[in-house]
Amino acid sequence: MNTDVYKESPVVHQPAFIDGHSVEIPILKVLQQDGTVYEGAELPEIDQESATKIYKTLAFHRVLDERMVASQRQGRLSFYMTALGEEAASVGGAAGLKPQDMIMAQYREQGALMYRGFSLENFMNQMFSNEKDLGKGRQMPIHYGSRELNYMTISSPLATQIPQATGYAYGQKLQGLDAVTICYFGEGAASEGDFHAGLNMAAVHRAPVIFFCRNNGYAISTPADEQYAGNGIASRGVGYGIKTIRIDGNDILAVLKATQDARTYALAENKPVLIEAMSYRLGAHSTSDDPSGYRTREEEAKWQAHDPILRMKNWMLANKWWDEAQETTLFDKLREEVLAAVKVAEKIDKPPVEDLITDVYDEPPTLLKAQLAELKVHIKKYPEAYPFTAGRIK
Amino acid sequence: MNTDVYKESPVVHQPAFIDGHSVEIPILKVLQQDGTVYEGAELPEIDQESATKIYKTLAFHRVLDERMVASQRQGRLSFYMTALGEEAASVGGAAGLKPQDMIMAQYREQGALMYRGFSLENFMNQMFSNEKDLGKGRQMPIHYGSRELNYMTISSPLATQIPQATGYAYGQKLQGLDAVTICYFGEGAASEGDFHAGLNMAAVHRAPVIFFCRNNGYAISTPADEQYAGNGIASRGVGYGIKTIRIDGNDILAVLKATQDARTYALAENKPVLIEAMSYRLGAHSTSDDPSGYRTREEEAKWQAHDPILRMKNWMLANKWWDEAQETTLFDKLREEVLAAVKVAEKIDKPPVEDLITDVYDEPPTLLKAQLAELKVHIKKYPEAYPFTAGRIK
Amino acid sequence: MAQMNLLHAINNALDIAMTENERAVCFGEDVGHFGGVFRATSGLQEKFGKLRCFNTPLVEQGVIGFANGLAAQGSVPIAEIQFADYIFPAFDQIVNESAKFRYRSGNEFDVGNLTIRTPYGGGIAGGLYHSQSPEAYFAHTPGLKVVVPRNPYQAKGLLLASIRDKNPVIFFEPKRLYRASVGEVPLEDYQLPLGKAEIVTPGSDITLLAWGAQMEIIEKAAEMAAADGISCEIIDLRTILPWDIETVVNSVTKTGRLVVSQEAPLTAGFASEIAATIQKECFLHLESPIARICGMDTPYPLSLEKEYVADHLKVYEAIKHSINY
Amino acid sequence: MAQMNLLHAINNALDIAMTENERAVCFGEDVGHFGGVFRATSGLQEKFGKLRCFNTPLVEQGVIGFANGLAAQGSVPIAEIQFADYIFPAFDQIVNESAKFRYRSGNEFDVGNLTIRTPYGGGIAGGLYHSQSPEAYFAHTPGLKVVVPRNPYQAKGLLLASIRDKNPVIFFEPKRLYRASVGEVPLEDYQLPLGKAEIVTPGSDITLLAWGAQMEIIEKAAEMAAADGISCEIIDLRTILPWDIETVVNSVTKTGRLVVSQEAPLTAGFASEIAATIQKECFLHLESPIARICGMDTPYPLSLEKEYVADHLKVYEAIKHSINY
Ligand SMILES: Cc1ncc(C[n+]2csc(CCOP(=O)(O)OP(=O)(O)O)c2C)c(N)n1
Ligand SMILES: Cc1ncc(C[n+]2csc(CCOP(=O)(O)OP(=O)(O)O)c2C)c(N)n1
Ligand SMILES: [Mg+2]
Ligand SMILES: [Mg+2]
């Protein structure tokens, strides 16, 4: 009851306004750009094997992004979104969890899915929306999803996954599972009403969900300082009564540490956690965007120097867990594999016309079946107008 | 840019989670229940004349609420909502402002409208939705509004007025007016997405709006501790970077002081302020509600002892600005006036049938005119079925 | 069998659903301890515990967002929106999320377990924000099912079917009838089919079609018409989406005339869809234009409610007009 | 006169509106410095300053809530929703607030100065969340005006009329045509009337009706039909709400046949309203059923877009079917 607030607030007799700076929010940094660990820093659980897996995932991410942007420029792909410069947030987040944890992402977290082992073919089939796409070619590129890998299919409307993640985690709690939900979103999406709903409900109903905000400084062209006036997104955690931490999002060890700790806490206490990972969107918002319309090269260059992948590489090298020869082999192999996979995926057929009406409901209703039947008759009448499907209609 | 946050956060190398208790929020109290002012308390601007006006408004509020609940029980009125026990929030808020300031209320702030001088007849005509109602009898009782008095017509959907208040205040700023907007809402409504939108936008776009949360412990049957898990609503101000103050909502001098200071600040800085007034909804949510289904008499009794009107009376008496004789005269007169006004208002005709189609648009479209014409023919055919209007159709 | 009002029937259906399936969860504003402002969830928290029946914070977009997530997880959420007039803050979660969840994922994920209950409709002196009938807003949304019961028996059977259906269902409850409509309801479990209209009264001269609380109105009009010797075939659509075109087509093919009545405003209401479809399917059988008797194209009024609504007299006039066309 | 594409025409209309009225304000996500993701507000911040043209935080319910308040205050807000697919979080602010603001207050307050601009429609490989045509959702809402232009000339004249109209207007911009549609546009100020359909091509055998980007489709179908000797009367509805019943009734009374085409799914789309009204008004003149050629009753697909859409071939088939009925 609010009686508590009434009773427990310290009493003053002269107006005492508080403001955004009434709370200090430290930022966790573990790894320096040159690969050395800060003195006294607490390391996450990590060994050579897990580190190598993480690093290889980061490398795959970088190569895939690079190649797909090129494919898009060549007109082979309609659309793409990179996570250039902020790959540590998604990959490190996934690495800090268990495979049974649900990942509910925004769209720039393909790294988490890579870490979970989504195959190159699966990525390609989605991007080329061919008939082998798990999503049946229905969504724009990068809207991946996999039940097997507990990675919720991406939805374009922003922030809708936030209250959904609260509900998902509440269900996990009801079942008593050893599982939490991680929910990714950008600092832009955090302005949506659904953000407010999701965080408040998680706190009130004690859902084991990790809210992971990627604060990369921009929402398309809108800089963070036109998005909010408070102390980042972390300062909002205070208002919801949610345990909150701010981290360097380009520091894979900080991401890993925060996520591991958050998971332990969320599960033990049945409570949400908010992580704000500070980073920078080094690339364009998407292949449809040109950032030169709203920011400077200098600003970008400054953040180039914080490359999270290079930072991890430096650490791996320093640890002698990795060497330059391995590096060259890995990147060469990845580039080749991706190129080959593009060539395969772009040749695979579009989904059959029947897929137009499946999955709208569990079973197509009568009217929808009639619409399909009519469509088939029509296509047969004008086969040249519908080249992808005409030949395949029985 | 978020670069600032990135750069300015103090750096740590071991996880340091913050939580709801990272910020301490004091509560402002000026007046004690016995009518004495706390030692060292800073008083608002107030003199005998303004104090008397405030006190008479509080008295009118108490009497109107009492009488209208009785009228509803007698079946003369369909619905009513009191503000029993929290009248100081609305009356004190209005008293802290200038007449040109816009008031955008939730529904339990009739006190602010009383303070502005809305006539007893106007109140009655709205409640009896007769043809003299400024709102043309279209909304349920207590949904008052007056352009003349800068009191925005109440809308039932909760929290919609919050981003609207931001927009309204932004418009005042654009015009360079000596005017701010005050926006009232309950701690329940503060859970809506519109709350998040309104506060964040006000902070980012620097709108001179005073967000005034009446935290009265309940949203219908839902206690505040099932509404949020943070430190009240004030703790959210921190997240938006909004100057925030918590006050004793039953302390008229604290309300007045906070509102006066908030107005000065909002206007000078073009920035929003958040006030959280702690109070208690002593009555039922509305005449349709029965609180015995969800709370105890003891809890209510505890809050009876904090009656804001009695508290002000004690202060007035102590100041010798008021005496018991005046008290009796005032309350007797008010009761009589209200009773008489009910009798008048309930006999006034319903609005004419033409009012069905006005104000949907600035001018009724063709189809709507045709629908009205058809309706009139129909009513003439079955006059006994439409007794309120049949006799008045030409 | 027991005498129940519509609220009891709903409460009874919820009780059965929560008893049979421990993953069923009921929530919404004031739904917990208090049992909802209309008391539809009365006693459920006591019986099934606070984790399975609870108050939510006051945020409809959150209620449905949470429900979507819970449904995707495999639980069986039964979410209440306190008044249908307040469903709009959740419109995005329903129309862009619930409705498209299965489709967009290629059936990797779905929210088929979701049921949304909400009281709708006028006739209670509620004015423009406690009287709306927003079914048409949802009917334009493939992926949703939309169901409206007309009495306690229908309410229980259709609600149980909605909860068990593997698609997101919006279940509109006619609040004017919550206590007013009383009837015999089996105590045991039963279901009524979704997507099937019901011929409530067979007839030969004209077809009358409605749903929910409006059924009472057309039945009253049919009685008046019967006194004039007009035989009305009365159909309760029951499911608005996907709707039972076949039953309506068969009826109109037989009678040659159709009056559709809805509480919501005329323009772009669901009656329009019915008229559009039937004029096509029954073109050669129609002996008079299809009539739509609906609310006027304004917000729902308060003091002029009587004049505004599609009452039995207006429906009766439409019947006569159609017959004499 | 100048050659402009649809985006330029809109930008030009905004420029004129902001120049003539210093209380006009443009805002929305990315609308400020960048000029919007489609660049419709390009140059406006530079010209009119940051206070009158700006980025909002990413929150559609806030954008429209803010706009409602600003309009009530007497300013002239022109709010952009980045894609019509993302208008739903603002549905409550539009349907319960903008639409009912004047009515509920008895005209004490209104938001008549409000205009909401938003790009809608498919044909751009956008899949289910960048292709929707949600006009019907708003058409069921008395109090709103809903406008859709088909080309640059129409866009400028209708947008200026929408901004100046004393009612809240939703202005849907056919994004497929943003750059594709180019035409002569006067540089000076002019307005086209709201609530008036336009007979684009007179004809005698059948009436074809559509709006926005779909106009191109029915014009193409009409050309094919012309080759068969069928004379089509082509009407652009232009305003969806309140719509111009008279023009359509007059046309169908003359031709006896009607094909309505819309991008949105069939069920409960606005074509249904048109069919429902016209079957009544023109009952004795109709020589064949009114045909609706629409999107299928599914979300908007990606890879099967070509098959899904109401293309000219489907419209052409409907014309022939109607003529040969
Ligand atoms: C509800 C909604 N509104 C608008 C958009 C269009 N949009 C797509 S991404 C984006 C910016 C998101 O920024 P942020 O959340 O910071 O994520 P980032 O792109 O930086 O990773 C916008 C406005 C959308 N997809 N959904
Ligand atoms: C959008 C919306 N949802 C639900 C309701 C129903 N409702 C009316 S008042 C109320 C409780 C409001 O509580 P609070 O904001 O704390 O204000 P209080 O009644 O305590 O003054 C609810 C749920 C509504 N009017 N609007
Ligand atoms: Mg961002
Ligand atoms: Mg309250």
mmCIF file of C-alpha atoms in Angstrom, chain A residues 78 126 128-130 136-141 143 154-158 188-194 219-223 226-228 288-291 293-295 350-357 360-361 367-368 371-372 375 378-379 381-382 384-390 392, chain D residues 28-37 39 45 50 54-62 82-83 85-86 89 124-132 224 265-267 292-309 311-317 320:
data_model
loop_
_atom_site.group_PDB
_atom_site.id
_atom_site.type_symbol
_atom_site.label_atom_id
_atom_site.label_comp_id
_atom_site.label_asym_id
_atom_site.label_seq_id
_atom_site.Cartn_x
_atom_site.Cartn_y
_atom_site.Cartn_z
ATOM 1 C CA SER A 78 16.126 -6.437 -50.827
ATOM 2 C CA GLN A 126 15.093 -16.258 -44.294
ATOM 3 C CA PHE A 128 15.959 -14.694 -49.467
ATOM 4 C CA SER A 129 12.435 -15.537 -48.288
ATOM 5 C CA ASN A 130 12.519 -18.806 -50.129
ATOM 6 C CA LYS A 136 7.774 -19.280 -44.934
ATOM 7 C CA GLY A 137 9.043 -16.181 -46.673
ATOM 8 C CA ARG A 138 6.577 -13.900 -45.028
ATOM 9 C CA GLN A 139 8.758 -11.299 -43.393
ATOM 10 C CA MET A 140 11.437 -8.932 -44.569
ATOM 11 C CA PRO A 141 15.053 -10.031 -44.231
ATOM 12 C CA HIS A 143 13.169 -11.242 -39.101
ATOM 13 C CA ILE A 154 11.248 -10.944 -34.743
ATOM 14 C CA SER A 155 8.304 -8.572 -35.102
ATOM 15 C CA SER A 156 8.777 -5.177 -36.759
ATOM 16 C CA PRO A 157 6.472 -3.119 -34.510
ATOM 17 C CA LEU A 158 8.867 -1.813 -31.911
ATOM 18 C CA GLY A 188 14.541 4.347 -29.103
ATOM 19 C CA ALA A 189 12.045 1.543 -28.548
ATOM 20 C CA ALA A 190 12.275 2.281 -24.830
ATOM 21 C CA SER A 191 10.164 5.389 -25.495
ATOM 22 C CA GLU A 192 7.149 3.279 -26.469
ATOM 23 C CA GLY A 193 4.268 2.773 -24.053
ATOM 24 C CA ASP A 194 4.866 -0.972 -24.227
ATOM 25 C CA ALA A 219 16.997 5.533 -33.413
ATOM 26 C CA ILE A 220 17.353 5.847 -37.173
ATOM 27 C CA SER A 221 18.289 9.549 -37.384
ATOM 28 C CA THR A 222 17.153 10.545 -33.921
ATOM 29 C CA PRO A 223 20.036 10.949 -31.478
ATOM 30 C CA GLU A 226 16.232 13.870 -28.576
ATOM 31 C CA GLN A 227 14.889 10.564 -27.298
ATOM 32 C CA TYR A 228 15.091 11.178 -23.555
ATOM 33 C CA SER A 288 17.662 1.899 -46.707
ATOM 34 C CA ASP A 289 19.391 4.529 -44.563
ATOM 35 C CA ASP A 290 22.251 6.957 -45.123
ATOM 36 C CA PRO A 291 23.631 8.327 -41.847
ATOM 37 C CA GLY A 293 22.287 12.989 -43.477
ATOM 38 C CA TYR A 294 22.401 13.264 -39.713
ATOM 39 C CA ARG A 295 25.843 12.679 -38.220
ATOM 40 C CA LYS A 350 9.656 -19.026 -53.463
ATOM 41 C CA PRO A 351 7.113 -20.703 -51.181
ATOM 42 C CA PRO A 352 4.160 -22.363 -52.898
ATOM 43 C CA VAL A 353 0.979 -20.379 -53.399
ATOM 44 C CA GLU A 354 -0.771 -22.517 -50.768
ATOM 45 C CA ASP A 355 1.370 -20.817 -48.139
ATOM 46 C CA LEU A 356 -0.608 -17.659 -48.701
ATOM 47 C CA ILE A 357 -3.380 -18.943 -46.491
ATOM 48 C CA VAL A 360 -3.432 -17.190 -40.477
ATOM 49 C CA TYR A 361 -5.437 -19.534 -38.284
ATOM 50 C CA LEU A 367 -13.713 -18.118 -47.000
ATOM 51 C CA LEU A 368 -9.927 -18.174 -47.151
ATOM 52 C CA GLN A 371 -10.135 -17.173 -51.974
ATOM 53 C CA LEU A 372 -7.191 -19.474 -52.635
ATOM 54 C CA LEU A 375 -6.719 -17.305 -57.028
ATOM 55 C CA HIS A 378 -6.926 -16.882 -61.957
ATOM 56 C CA ILE A 379 -3.214 -17.706 -61.990
ATOM 57 C CA LYS A 381 -5.535 -17.997 -66.710
ATOM 58 C CA TYR A 382 -2.604 -15.570 -66.594
ATOM 59 C CA GLU A 384 2.922 -15.264 -67.318
ATOM 60 C CA ALA A 385 1.820 -12.662 -64.740
ATOM 61 C CA TYR A 386 2.636 -14.921 -61.791
ATOM 62 C CA PRO A 387 5.880 -16.600 -62.831
ATOM 63 C CA PHE A 388 6.955 -17.776 -59.370
ATOM 64 C CA THR A 389 3.868 -19.842 -58.761
ATOM 65 C CA ALA A 390 2.068 -20.483 -62.043
ATOM 66 C CA ARG A 392 3.714 -25.154 -59.687
ATOM 67 C CA GLY D 28 7.061 12.841 -35.749
ATOM 68 C CA GLU D 29 9.778 10.211 -35.622
ATOM 69 C CA ASP D 30 12.818 11.394 -37.635
ATOM 70 C CA VAL D 31 10.785 14.268 -39.060
ATOM 71 C CA GLY D 32 13.178 16.997 -37.927
ATOM 72 C CA HIS D 33 16.724 17.473 -39.164
ATOM 73 C CA PHE D 34 16.627 14.350 -41.327
ATOM 74 C CA GLY D 35 13.288 15.287 -42.903
ATOM 75 C CA GLY D 36 11.563 11.967 -42.289
ATOM 76 C CA VAL D 37 12.575 8.510 -43.477
ATOM 77 C CA ARG D 39 12.058 12.891 -46.717
ATOM 78 C CA GLN D 45 13.339 22.350 -39.809
ATOM 79 C CA LYS D 50 13.511 23.362 -34.353
ATOM 80 C CA PHE D 54 11.120 18.351 -34.839
ATOM 81 C CA ASN D 55 11.834 14.734 -34.040
ATOM 82 C CA THR D 56 9.679 13.178 -31.378
ATOM 83 C CA PRO D 57 10.670 10.329 -29.147
ATOM 84 C CA LEU D 58 9.701 6.963 -30.596
ATOM 85 C CA VAL D 59 6.150 6.658 -29.266
ATOM 86 C CA GLU D 60 3.171 6.896 -31.586
ATOM 87 C CA GLN D 61 0.618 7.174 -28.782
ATOM 88 C CA GLY D 62 2.627 10.113 -27.526
ATOM 89 C CA GLN D 82 6.316 6.835 -39.952
ATOM 90 C CA PHE D 83 4.357 3.926 -41.446
ATOM 91 C CA ASP D 85 1.447 -0.088 -39.926
ATOM 92 C CA TYR D 86 2.666 1.715 -36.791
ATOM 93 C CA PRO D 89 -0.289 2.225 -30.741
ATOM 94 C CA ILE D 124 7.240 -2.300 -52.035
ATOM 95 C CA ALA D 125 8.330 -5.735 -50.811
ATOM 96 C CA GLY D 126 7.609 -4.584 -47.295
ATOM 97 C CA GLY D 127 5.873 -7.644 -45.942
ATOM 98 C CA LEU D 128 3.189 -7.592 -43.314
ATOM 99 C CA TYR D 129 4.511 -4.613 -41.339
ATOM 100 C CA HIS D 130 5.343 -2.140 -44.080
ATOM 101 C CA SER D 131 2.390 -2.637 -46.425
ATOM 102 C CA GLN D 132 -0.868 -2.254 -44.568
ATOM 103 C CA MET D 224 -7.911 -3.611 -70.981
ATOM 104 C CA PRO D 265 -8.180 -7.464 -47.038
ATOM 105 C CA LEU D 266 -11.734 -8.054 -48.184
ATOM 106 C CA THR D 267 -13.557 -8.707 -44.944
ATOM 107 C CA ARG D 292 -15.157 -6.256 -54.411
ATOM 108 C CA ILE D 293 -11.621 -6.908 -55.590
ATOM 109 C CA CYS D 294 -9.420 -6.705 -52.541
ATOM 110 C CA GLY D 295 -6.479 -8.168 -50.726
ATOM 111 C CA MET D 296 -7.011 -11.699 -49.434
ATOM 112 C CA ASP D 297 -8.093 -12.226 -45.841
ATOM 113 C CA THR D 298 -4.570 -12.700 -44.538
ATOM 114 C CA PRO D 299 -1.771 -10.451 -43.346
ATOM 115 C CA TYR D 300 0.107 -8.842 -46.235
ATOM 116 C CA PRO D 301 2.637 -11.400 -47.494
ATOM 117 C CA LEU D 302 6.189 -10.843 -48.700
ATOM 118 C CA SER D 303 7.296 -13.388 -51.250
ATOM 119 C CA LEU D 304 3.793 -14.032 -52.597
ATOM 120 C CA GLU D 305 2.880 -10.358 -52.842
ATOM 121 C CA LYS D 306 2.201 -10.540 -56.586
ATOM 122 C CA GLU D 307 -0.319 -13.321 -56.111
ATOM 123 C CA TYR D 308 -1.935 -11.681 -53.098
ATOM 124 C CA VAL D 309 -2.687 -8.216 -54.374
ATOM 125 C CA ASP D 311 -4.000 -6.361 -59.417
ATOM 126 C CA HIS D 312 -5.338 -5.063 -62.725
ATOM 127 C CA LEU D 313 -5.881 -8.576 -64.044
ATOM 128 C CA LYS D 314 -8.181 -9.442 -61.172
ATOM 129 C CA VAL D 315 -10.058 -6.197 -61.631
ATOM 130 C CA TYR D 316 -10.294 -6.827 -65.353
ATOM 131 C CA GLU D 317 -11.733 -10.285 -64.744
ATOM 132 C CA LYS D 320 -15.860 -8.950 -67.551
#
